[in-house]
Short mmCIF file of N, CA and C and ligand atoms in Angstrom, two decimals:
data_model
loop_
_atom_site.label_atom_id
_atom_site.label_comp_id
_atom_site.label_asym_id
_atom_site.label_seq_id
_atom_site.Cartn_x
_atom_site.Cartn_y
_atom_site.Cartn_z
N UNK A 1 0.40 4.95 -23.50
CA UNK A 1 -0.88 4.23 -23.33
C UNK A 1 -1.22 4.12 -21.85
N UNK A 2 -2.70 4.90 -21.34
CA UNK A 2 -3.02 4.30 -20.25
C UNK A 2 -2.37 3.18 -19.55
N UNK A 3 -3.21 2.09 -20.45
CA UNK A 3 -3.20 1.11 -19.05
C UNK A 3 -2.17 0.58 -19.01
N UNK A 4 -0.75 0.84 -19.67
CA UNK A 4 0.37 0.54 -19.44
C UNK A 4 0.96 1.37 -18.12
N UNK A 5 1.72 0.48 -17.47
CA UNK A 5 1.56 1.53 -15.81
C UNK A 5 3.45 1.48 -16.02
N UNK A 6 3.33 0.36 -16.55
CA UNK A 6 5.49 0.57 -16.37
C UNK A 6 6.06 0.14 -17.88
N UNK A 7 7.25 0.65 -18.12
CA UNK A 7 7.93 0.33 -19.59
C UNK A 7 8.87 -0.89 -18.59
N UNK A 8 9.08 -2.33 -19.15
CA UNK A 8 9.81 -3.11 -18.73
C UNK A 8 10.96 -2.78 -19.11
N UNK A 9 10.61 -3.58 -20.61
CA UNK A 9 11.87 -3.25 -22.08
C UNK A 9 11.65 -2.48 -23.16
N UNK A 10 12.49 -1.57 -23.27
CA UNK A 10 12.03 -0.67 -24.69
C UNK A 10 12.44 -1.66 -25.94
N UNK A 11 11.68 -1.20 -27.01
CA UNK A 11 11.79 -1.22 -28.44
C UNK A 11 13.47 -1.68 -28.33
N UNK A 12 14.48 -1.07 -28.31
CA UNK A 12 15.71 -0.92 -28.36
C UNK A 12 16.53 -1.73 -27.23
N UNK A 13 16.17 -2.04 -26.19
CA UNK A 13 16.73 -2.71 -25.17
C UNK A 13 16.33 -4.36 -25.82
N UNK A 14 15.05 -4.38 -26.49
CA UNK A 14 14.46 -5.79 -26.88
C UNK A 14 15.65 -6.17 -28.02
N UNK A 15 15.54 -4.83 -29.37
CA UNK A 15 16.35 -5.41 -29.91
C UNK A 15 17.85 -5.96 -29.48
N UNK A 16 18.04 -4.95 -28.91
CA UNK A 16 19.92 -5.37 -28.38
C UNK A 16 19.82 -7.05 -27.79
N UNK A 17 19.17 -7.00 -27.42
CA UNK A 17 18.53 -8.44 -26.46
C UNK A 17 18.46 -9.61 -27.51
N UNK A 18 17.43 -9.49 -28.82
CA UNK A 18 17.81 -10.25 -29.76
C UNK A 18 18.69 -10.30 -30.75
N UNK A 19 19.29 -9.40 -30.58
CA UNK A 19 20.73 -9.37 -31.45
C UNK A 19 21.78 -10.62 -30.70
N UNK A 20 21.54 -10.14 -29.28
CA UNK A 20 22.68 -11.38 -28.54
C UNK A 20 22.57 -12.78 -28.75
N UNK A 21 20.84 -13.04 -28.48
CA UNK A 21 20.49 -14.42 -28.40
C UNK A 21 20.43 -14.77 -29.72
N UNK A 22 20.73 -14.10 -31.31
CA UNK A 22 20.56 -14.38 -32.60
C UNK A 22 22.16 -15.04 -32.69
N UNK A 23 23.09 -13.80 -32.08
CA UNK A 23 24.95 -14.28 -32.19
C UNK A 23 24.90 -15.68 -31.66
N UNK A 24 24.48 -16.01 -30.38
CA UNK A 24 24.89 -17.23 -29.63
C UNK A 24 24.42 -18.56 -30.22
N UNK A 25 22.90 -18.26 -31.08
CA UNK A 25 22.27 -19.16 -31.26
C UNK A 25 23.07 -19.85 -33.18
N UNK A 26 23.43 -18.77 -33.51
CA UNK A 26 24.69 -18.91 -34.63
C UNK A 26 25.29 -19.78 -34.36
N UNK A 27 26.09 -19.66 -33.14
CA UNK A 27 27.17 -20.01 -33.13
C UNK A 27 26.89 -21.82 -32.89
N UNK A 28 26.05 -22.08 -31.67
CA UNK A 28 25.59 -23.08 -31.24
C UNK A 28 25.47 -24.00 -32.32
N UNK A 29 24.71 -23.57 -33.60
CA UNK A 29 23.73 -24.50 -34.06
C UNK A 29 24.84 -24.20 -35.80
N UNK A 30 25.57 -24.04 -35.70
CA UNK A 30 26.61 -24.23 -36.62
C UNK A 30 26.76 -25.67 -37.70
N UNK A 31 26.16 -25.53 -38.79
CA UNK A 31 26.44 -26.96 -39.16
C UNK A 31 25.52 -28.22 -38.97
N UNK A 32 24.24 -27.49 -38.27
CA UNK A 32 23.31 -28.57 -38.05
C UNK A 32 21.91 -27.68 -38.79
N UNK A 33 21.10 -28.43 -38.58
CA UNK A 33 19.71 -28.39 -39.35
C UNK A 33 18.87 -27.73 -38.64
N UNK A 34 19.01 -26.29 -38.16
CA UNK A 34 18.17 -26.14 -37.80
C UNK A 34 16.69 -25.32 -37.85
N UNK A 35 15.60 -25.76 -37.14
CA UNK A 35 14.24 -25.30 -37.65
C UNK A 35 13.52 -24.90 -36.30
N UNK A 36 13.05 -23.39 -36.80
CA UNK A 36 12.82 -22.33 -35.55
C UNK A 36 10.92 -23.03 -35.56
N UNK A 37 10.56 -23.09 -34.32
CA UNK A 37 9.16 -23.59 -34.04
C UNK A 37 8.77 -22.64 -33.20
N UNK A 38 7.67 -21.73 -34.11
CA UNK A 38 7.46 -20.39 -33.31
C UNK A 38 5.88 -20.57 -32.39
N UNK A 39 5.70 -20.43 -31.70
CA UNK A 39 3.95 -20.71 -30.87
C UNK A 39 2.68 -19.38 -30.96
N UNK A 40 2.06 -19.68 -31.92
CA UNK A 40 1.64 -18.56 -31.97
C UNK A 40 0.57 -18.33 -30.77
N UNK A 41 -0.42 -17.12 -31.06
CA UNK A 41 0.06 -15.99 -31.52
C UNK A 41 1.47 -15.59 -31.24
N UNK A 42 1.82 -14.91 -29.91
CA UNK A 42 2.57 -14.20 -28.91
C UNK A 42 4.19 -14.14 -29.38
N UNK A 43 4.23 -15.59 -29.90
CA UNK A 43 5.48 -15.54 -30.34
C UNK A 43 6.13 -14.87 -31.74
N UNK A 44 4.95 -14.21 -32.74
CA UNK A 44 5.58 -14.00 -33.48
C UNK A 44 6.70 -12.40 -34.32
N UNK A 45 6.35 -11.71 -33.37
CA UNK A 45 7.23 -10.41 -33.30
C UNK A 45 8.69 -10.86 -32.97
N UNK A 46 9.29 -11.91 -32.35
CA UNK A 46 9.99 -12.28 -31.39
C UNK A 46 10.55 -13.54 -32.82
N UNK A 47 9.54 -14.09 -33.36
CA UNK A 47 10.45 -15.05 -34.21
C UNK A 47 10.58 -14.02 -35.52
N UNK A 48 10.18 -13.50 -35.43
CA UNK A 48 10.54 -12.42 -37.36
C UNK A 48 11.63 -11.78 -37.16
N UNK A 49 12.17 -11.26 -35.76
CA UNK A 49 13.25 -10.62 -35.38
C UNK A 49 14.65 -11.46 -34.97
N UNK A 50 14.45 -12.64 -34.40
CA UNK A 50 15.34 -13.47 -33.94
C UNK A 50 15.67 -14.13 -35.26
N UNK A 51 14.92 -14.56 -36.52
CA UNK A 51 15.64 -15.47 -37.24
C UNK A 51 16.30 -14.77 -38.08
N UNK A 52 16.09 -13.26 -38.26
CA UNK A 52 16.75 -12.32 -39.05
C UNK A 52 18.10 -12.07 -38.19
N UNK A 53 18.41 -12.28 -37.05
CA UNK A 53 19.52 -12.49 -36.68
C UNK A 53 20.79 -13.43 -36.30
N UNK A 54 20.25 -14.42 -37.07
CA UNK A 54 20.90 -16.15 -37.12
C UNK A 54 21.46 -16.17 -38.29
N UNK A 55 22.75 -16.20 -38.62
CA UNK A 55 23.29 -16.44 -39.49
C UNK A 55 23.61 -17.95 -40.21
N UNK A 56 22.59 -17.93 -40.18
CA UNK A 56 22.55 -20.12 -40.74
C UNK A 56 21.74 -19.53 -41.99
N UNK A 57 21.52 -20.69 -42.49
CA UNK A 57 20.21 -21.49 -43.41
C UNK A 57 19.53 -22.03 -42.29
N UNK A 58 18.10 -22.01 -42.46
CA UNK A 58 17.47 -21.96 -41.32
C UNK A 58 15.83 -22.63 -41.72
N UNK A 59 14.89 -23.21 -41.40
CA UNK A 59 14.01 -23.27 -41.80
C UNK A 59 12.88 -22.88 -41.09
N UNK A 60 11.43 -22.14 -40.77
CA UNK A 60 10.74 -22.43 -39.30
C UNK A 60 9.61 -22.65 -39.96
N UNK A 61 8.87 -22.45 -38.84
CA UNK A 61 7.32 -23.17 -39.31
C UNK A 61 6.39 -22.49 -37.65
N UNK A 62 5.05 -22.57 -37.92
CA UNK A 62 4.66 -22.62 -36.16
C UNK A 62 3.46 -23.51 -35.96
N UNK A 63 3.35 -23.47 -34.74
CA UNK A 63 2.56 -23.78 -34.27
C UNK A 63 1.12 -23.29 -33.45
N UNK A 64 -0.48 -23.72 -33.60
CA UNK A 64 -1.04 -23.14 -32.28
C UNK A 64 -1.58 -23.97 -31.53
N UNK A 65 -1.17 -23.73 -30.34
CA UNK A 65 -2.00 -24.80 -28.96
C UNK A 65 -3.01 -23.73 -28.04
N UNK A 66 -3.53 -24.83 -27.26
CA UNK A 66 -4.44 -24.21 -26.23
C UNK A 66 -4.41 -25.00 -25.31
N UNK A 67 -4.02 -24.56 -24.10
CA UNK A 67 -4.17 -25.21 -22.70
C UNK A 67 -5.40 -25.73 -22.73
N UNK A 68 -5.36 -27.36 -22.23
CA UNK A 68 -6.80 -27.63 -21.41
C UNK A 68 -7.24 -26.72 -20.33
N UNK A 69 -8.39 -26.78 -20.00
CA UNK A 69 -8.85 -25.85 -19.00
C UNK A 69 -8.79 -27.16 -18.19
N UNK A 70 -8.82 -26.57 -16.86
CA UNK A 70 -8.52 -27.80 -15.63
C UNK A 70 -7.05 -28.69 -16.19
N UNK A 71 -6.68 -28.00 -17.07
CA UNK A 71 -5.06 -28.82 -16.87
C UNK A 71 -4.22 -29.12 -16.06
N UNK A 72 -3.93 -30.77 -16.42
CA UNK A 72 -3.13 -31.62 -15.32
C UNK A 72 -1.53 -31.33 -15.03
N UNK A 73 -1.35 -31.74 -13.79
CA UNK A 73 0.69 -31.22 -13.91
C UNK A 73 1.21 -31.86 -14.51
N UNK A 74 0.46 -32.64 -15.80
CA UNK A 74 1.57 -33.09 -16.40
C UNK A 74 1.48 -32.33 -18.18
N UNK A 75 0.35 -31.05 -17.95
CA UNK A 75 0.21 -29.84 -19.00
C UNK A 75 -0.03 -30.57 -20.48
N UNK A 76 -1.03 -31.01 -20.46
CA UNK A 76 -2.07 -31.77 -21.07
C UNK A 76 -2.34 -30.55 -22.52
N UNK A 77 -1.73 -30.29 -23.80
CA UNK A 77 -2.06 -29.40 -24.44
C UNK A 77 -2.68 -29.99 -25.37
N UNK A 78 -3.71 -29.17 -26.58
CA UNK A 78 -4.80 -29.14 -27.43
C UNK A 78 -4.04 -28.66 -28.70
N UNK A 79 -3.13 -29.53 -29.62
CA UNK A 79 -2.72 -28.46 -30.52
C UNK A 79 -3.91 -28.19 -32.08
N UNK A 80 -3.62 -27.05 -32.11
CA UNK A 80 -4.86 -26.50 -33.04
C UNK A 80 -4.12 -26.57 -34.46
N UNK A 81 -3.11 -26.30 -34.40
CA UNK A 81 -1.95 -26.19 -36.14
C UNK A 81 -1.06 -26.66 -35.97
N UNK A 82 -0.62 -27.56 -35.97
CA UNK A 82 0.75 -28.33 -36.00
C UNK A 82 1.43 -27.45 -37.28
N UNK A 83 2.75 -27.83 -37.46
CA UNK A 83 3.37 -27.98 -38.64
C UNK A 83 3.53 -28.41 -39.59
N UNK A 84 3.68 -27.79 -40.67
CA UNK A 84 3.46 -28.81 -42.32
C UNK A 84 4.79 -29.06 -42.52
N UNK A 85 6.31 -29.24 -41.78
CA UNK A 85 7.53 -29.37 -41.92
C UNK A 85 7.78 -30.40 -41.50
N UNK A 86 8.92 -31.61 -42.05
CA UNK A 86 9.50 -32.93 -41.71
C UNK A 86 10.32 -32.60 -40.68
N UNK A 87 10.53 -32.57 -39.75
CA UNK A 87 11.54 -32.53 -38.37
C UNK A 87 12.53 -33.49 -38.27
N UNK A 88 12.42 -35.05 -38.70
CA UNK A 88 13.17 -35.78 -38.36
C UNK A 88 14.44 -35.74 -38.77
N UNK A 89 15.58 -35.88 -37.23
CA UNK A 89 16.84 -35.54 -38.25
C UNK A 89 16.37 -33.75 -37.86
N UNK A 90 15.65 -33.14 -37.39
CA UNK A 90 16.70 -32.00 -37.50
C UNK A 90 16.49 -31.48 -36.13
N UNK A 91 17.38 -30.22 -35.82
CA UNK A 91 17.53 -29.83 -34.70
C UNK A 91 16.40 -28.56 -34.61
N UNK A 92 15.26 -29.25 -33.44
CA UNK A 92 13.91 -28.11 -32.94
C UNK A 92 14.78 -26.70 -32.24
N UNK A 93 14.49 -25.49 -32.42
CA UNK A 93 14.47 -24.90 -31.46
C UNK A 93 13.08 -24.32 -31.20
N UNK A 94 12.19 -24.39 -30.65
CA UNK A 94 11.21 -23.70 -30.20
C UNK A 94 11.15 -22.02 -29.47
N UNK A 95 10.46 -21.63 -30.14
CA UNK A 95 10.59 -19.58 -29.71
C UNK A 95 9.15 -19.25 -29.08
N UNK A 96 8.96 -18.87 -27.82
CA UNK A 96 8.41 -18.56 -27.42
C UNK A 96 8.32 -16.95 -26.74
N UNK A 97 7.29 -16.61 -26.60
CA UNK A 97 7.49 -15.14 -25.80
C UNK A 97 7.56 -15.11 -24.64
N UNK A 98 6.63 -16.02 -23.92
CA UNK A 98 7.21 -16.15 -22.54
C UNK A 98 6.65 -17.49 -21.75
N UNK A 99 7.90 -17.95 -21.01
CA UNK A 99 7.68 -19.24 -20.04
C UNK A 99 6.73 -19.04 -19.00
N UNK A 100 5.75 -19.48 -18.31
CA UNK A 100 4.99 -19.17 -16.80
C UNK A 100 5.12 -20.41 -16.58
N UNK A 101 4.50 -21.37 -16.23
CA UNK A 101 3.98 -22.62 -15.47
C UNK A 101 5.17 -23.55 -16.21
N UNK A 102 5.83 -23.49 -17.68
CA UNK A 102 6.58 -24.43 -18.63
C UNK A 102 5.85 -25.42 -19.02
N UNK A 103 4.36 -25.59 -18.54
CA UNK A 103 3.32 -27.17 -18.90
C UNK A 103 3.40 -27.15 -20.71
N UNK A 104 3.21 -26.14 -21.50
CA UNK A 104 3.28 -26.30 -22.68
C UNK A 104 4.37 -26.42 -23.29
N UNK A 105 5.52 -25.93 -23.27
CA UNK A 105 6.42 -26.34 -23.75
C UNK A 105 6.99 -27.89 -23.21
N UNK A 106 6.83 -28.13 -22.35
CA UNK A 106 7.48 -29.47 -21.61
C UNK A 106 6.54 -30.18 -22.27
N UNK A 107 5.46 -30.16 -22.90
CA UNK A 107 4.46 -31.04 -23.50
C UNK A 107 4.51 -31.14 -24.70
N UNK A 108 5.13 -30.09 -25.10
CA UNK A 108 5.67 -30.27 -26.46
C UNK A 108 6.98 -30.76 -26.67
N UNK A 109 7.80 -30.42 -25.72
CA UNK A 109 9.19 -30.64 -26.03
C UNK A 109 9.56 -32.32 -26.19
N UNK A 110 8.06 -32.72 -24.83
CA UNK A 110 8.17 -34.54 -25.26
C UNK A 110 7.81 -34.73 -26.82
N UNK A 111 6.42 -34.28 -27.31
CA UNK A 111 6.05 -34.65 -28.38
C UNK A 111 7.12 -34.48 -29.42
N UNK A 112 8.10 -33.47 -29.58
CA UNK A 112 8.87 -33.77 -30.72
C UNK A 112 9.99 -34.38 -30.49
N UNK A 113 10.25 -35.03 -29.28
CA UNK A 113 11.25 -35.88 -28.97
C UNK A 113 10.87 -37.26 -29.80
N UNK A 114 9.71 -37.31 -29.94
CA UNK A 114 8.81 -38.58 -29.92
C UNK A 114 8.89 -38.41 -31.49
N UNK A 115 8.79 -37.82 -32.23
CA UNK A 115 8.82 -37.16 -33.74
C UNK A 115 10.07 -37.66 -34.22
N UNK A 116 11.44 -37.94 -33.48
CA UNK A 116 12.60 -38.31 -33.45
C UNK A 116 13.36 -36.84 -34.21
N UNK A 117 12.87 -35.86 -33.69
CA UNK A 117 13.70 -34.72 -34.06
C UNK A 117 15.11 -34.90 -33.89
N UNK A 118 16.05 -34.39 -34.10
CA UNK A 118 17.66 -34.74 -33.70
C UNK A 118 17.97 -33.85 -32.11
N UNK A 119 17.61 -33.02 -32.16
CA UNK A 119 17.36 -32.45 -30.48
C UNK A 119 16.47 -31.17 -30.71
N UNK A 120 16.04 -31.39 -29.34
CA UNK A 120 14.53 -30.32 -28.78
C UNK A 120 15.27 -28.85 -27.96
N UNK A 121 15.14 -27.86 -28.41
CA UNK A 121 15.60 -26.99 -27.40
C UNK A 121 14.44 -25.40 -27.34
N UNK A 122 14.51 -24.90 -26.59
CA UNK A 122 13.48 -23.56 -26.38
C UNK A 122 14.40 -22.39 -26.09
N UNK A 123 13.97 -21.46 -26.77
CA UNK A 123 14.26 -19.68 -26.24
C UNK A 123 12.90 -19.44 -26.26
N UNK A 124 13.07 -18.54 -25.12
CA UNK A 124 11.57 -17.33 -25.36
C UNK A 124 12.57 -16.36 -24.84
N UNK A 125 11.72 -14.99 -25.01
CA UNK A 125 12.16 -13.60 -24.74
C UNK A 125 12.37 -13.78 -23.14
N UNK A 126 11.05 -14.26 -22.57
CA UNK A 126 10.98 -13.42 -21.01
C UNK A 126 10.77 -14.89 -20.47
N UNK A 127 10.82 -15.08 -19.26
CA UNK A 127 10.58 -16.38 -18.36
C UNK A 127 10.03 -15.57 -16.72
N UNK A 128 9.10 -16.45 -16.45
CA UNK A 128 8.76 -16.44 -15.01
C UNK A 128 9.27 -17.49 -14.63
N UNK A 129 10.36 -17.52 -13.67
CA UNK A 129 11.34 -18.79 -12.98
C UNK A 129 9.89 -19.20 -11.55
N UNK A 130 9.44 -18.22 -10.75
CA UNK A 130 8.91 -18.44 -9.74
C UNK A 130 7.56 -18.97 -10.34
N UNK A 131 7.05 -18.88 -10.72
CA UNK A 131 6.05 -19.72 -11.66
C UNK A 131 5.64 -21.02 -12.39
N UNK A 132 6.99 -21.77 -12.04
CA UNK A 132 7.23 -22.70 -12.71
C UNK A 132 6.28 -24.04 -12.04
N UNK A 133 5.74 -24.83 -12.98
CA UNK A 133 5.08 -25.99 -12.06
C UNK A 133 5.79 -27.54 -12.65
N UNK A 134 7.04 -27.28 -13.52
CA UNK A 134 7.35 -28.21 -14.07
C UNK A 134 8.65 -27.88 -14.05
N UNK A 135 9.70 -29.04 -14.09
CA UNK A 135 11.17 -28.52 -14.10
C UNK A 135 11.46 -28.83 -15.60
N UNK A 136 11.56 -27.63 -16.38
CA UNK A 136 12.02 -27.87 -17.92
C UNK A 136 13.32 -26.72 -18.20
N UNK A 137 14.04 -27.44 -18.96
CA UNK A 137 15.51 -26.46 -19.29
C UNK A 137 15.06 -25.69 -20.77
N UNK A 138 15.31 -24.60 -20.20
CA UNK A 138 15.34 -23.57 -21.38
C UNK A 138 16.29 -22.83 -21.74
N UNK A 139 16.93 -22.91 -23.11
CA UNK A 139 18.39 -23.23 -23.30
C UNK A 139 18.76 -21.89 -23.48
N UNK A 140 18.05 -20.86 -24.19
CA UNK A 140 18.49 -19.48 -24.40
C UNK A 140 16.89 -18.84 -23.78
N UNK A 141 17.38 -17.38 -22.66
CA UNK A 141 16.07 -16.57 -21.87
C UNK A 141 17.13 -15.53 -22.15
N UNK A 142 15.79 -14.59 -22.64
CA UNK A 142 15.67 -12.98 -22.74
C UNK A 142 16.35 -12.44 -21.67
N UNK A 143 14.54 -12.42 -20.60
CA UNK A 143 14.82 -11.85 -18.99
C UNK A 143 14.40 -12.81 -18.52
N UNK A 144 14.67 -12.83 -17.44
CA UNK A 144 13.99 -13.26 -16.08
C UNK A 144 13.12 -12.06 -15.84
N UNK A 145 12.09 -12.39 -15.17
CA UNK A 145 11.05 -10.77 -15.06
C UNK A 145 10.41 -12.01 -14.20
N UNK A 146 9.72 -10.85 -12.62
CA UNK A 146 8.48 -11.12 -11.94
C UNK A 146 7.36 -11.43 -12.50
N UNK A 147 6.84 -11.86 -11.36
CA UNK A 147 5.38 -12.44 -11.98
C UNK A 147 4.73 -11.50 -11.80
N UNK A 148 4.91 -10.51 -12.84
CA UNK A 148 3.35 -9.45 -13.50
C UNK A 148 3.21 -9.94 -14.31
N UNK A 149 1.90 -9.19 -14.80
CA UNK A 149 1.31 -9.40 -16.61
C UNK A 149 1.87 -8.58 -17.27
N UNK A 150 2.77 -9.38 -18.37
CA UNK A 150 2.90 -8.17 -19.61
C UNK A 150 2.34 -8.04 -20.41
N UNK A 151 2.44 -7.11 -21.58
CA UNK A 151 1.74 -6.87 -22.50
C UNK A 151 2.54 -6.77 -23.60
N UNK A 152 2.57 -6.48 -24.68
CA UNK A 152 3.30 -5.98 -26.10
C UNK A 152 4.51 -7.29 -26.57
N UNK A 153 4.51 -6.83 -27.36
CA UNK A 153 6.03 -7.24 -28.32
C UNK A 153 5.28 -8.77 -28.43
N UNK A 154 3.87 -8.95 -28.84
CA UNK A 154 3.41 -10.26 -29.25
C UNK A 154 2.92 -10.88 -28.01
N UNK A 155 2.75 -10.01 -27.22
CA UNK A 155 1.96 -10.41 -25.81
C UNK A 155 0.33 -9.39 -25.33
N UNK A 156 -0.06 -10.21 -25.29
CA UNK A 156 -1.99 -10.10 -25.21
C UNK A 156 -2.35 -9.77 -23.84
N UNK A 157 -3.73 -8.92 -23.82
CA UNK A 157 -4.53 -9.16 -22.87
C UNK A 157 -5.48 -8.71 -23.73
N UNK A 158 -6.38 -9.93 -23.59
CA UNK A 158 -7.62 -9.88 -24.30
C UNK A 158 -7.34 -9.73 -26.02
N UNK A 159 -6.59 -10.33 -26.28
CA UNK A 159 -5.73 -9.82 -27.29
C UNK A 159 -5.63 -8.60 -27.91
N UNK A 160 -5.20 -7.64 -27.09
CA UNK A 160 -4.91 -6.10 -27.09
C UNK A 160 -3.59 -5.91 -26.87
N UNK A 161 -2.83 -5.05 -27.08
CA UNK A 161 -1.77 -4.52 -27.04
C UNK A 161 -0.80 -5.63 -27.52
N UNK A 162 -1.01 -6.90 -29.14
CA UNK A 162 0.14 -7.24 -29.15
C UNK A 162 1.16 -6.54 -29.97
N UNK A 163 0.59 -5.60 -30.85
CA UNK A 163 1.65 -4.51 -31.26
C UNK A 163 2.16 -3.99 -31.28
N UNK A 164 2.14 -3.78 -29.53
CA UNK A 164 3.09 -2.28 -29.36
C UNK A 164 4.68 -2.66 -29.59
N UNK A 165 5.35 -1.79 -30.08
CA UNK A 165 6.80 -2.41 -30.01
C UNK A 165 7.59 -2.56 -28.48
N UNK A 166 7.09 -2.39 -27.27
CA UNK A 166 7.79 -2.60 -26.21
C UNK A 166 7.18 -3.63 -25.42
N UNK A 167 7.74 -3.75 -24.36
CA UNK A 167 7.14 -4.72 -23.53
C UNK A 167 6.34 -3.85 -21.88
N UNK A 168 5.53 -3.82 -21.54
CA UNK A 168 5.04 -3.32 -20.53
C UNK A 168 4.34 -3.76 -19.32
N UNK A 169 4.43 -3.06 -18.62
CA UNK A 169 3.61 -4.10 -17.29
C UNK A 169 1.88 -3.53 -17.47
N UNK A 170 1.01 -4.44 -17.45
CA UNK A 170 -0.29 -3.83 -17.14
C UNK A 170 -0.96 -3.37 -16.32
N UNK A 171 -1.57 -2.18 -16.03
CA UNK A 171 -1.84 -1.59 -15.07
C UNK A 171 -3.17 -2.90 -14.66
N UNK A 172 -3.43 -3.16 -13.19
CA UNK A 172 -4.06 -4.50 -12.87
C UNK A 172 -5.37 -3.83 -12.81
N UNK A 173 -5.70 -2.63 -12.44
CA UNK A 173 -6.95 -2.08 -12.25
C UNK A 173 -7.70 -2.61 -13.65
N UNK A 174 -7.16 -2.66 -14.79
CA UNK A 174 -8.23 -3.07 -16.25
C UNK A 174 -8.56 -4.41 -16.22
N UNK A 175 -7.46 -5.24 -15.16
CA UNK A 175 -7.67 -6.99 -14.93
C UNK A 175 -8.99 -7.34 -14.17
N UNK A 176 -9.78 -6.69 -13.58
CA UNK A 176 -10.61 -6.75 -12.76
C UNK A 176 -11.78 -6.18 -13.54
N UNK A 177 -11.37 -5.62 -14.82
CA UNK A 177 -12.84 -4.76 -15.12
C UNK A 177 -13.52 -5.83 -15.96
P1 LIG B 1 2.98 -21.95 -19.77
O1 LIG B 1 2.60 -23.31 -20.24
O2 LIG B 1 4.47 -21.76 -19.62
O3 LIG B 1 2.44 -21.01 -20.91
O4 LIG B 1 2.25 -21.58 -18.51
C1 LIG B 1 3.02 -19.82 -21.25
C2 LIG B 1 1.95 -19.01 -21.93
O5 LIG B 1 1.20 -18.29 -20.93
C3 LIG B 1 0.84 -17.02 -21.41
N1 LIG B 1 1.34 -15.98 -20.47
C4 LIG B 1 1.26 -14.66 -20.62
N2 LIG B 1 0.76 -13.93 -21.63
N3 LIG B 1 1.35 -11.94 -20.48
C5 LIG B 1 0.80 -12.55 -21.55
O6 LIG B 1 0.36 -11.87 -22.46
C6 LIG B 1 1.87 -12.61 -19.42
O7 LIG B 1 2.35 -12.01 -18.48
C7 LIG B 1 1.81 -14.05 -19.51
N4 LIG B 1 2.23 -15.02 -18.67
C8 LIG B 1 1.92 -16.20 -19.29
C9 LIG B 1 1.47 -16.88 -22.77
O8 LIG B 1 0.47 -17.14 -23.73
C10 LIG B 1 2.52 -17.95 -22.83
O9 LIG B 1 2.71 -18.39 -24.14
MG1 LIG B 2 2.54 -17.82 -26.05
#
C-alpha cells in the first residue's frame, strides 16, 4: 500500500507478540475473575487475538469513548457505550491498541476503581512513552514505538487502513492532504 512508507510489525512478529502477553497474562490472573475491557474501535483486532490466547475463563465486554475537544490534563472523557457487564468483585484488564497522552485510560482507570472493581489494570499493543501527559502504569506493553502515526492492526486514519493485518508507519505527505 502506498501510503504506507514503513512495515513496523508484521502480521507474524504481532502475533508472536500476543502469544507472549496472552502466556504472562495466564499466568498473572490465575484464579481470579477476570474481564477483558476492550476500547473500541482500534482495539478490537488486538482483543479477538489476545483473549484467544489466555488460558482462563474469561469474560469481556467494550467500550466507546471520545476525547473532549479542548481536553483538560486531567483527560476529561465522553463515554458513548459503556458496558452491559457487573464488574464488581472482578479483576478489569483494559486492552487497548495504543497509549499516547494516557488521559483516557487514566480516566477510566479512576472510573472503574470507583465501580469497586477488585483491581484496574491495562495492556495495549504499542505505547508512546514520550507522549505521555499523565503518569499512568501500564501493566503489560507490546512495543514501545516513536511518536509516528500508525496505521493497521485496528488503527485508523480517517478510519482507513484498520484492516490491514500489520502495523505501519504512515507516509505524512497524506496527513496534510
Ligand atoms: P490517549 O488518551 O492515550 O489516547 O492519548 C490514545 C488514543 O489515541 C489514538 N492514537 C492513535 N491512533 N495511530 C492511530 O491510529 C496513532 O499513531 C495514534 N496515536 C494515538 C488512538 O485512538 C488511541 O486509542
Ligand atoms: Mg483506541
Amino acid at each position: 500500500m502506498t501510503e504506507i512508507k514503513e512495515i513496523l510489525f508484521t502480521r507474524e512478529e504481532i502475533q508472536k507478540k500476543v502469544q507472549e502477553l496472552g502466556k504472562i497474562i495466564s499466568n498473572d490472573y490465575k484464579g481470579k475473575k477476570l474481564i477483558l475491557v476492550g476500547i473500541l474501535k482500534g482495539a478490537v483486532p488486538f482483543m479477538a487475538d489476545l483473549m484467544r490466547e489466555i488460558d482462563l475463563d474469561l469474560e469481556y465486554d467494550f467500550m466507546d469513548v471520545s476525547s473532549y475537544s479542548g481536553t483538560t490534563s486531567v483527560g476529561e472523557v465522553r463515554i458513548l457505550k459503556d458496558i452491559s457487564t457487573h464488574i464488581e468483585g472482578k479483576d478489569v484488564l483494559f486492552v487497548e491498541d495504543i497509549i499516547d497522552t494516557g488521559l483516557t485510560l487514566s480516566y477510566l482507570t479512576d472510573l472503574f476503581k470507583s465501580r469497586a472493581a477488585n483491581s484496574v489494570a491495562i495492556t495495549t499493543l504499542l505505547s508512546k512513552p514520550k507522549r505521555r501527559k499523565i503518569d499512568i502504569y501500564v501493566k503489560y506493553i507490546g512495543y514501545e514505538i516513536e511518536d509516528k502515526f500508525v496505521v493497521g492492526y485496528g488503527m485508523d486514519y480517517n478510519e482507513k487502513f484498520r484492516s490491514l493485518p500489520y502495523i505501519g508507519v504512515l507516509d505524512e505527505s497524506i496527513l496534510h492532504k
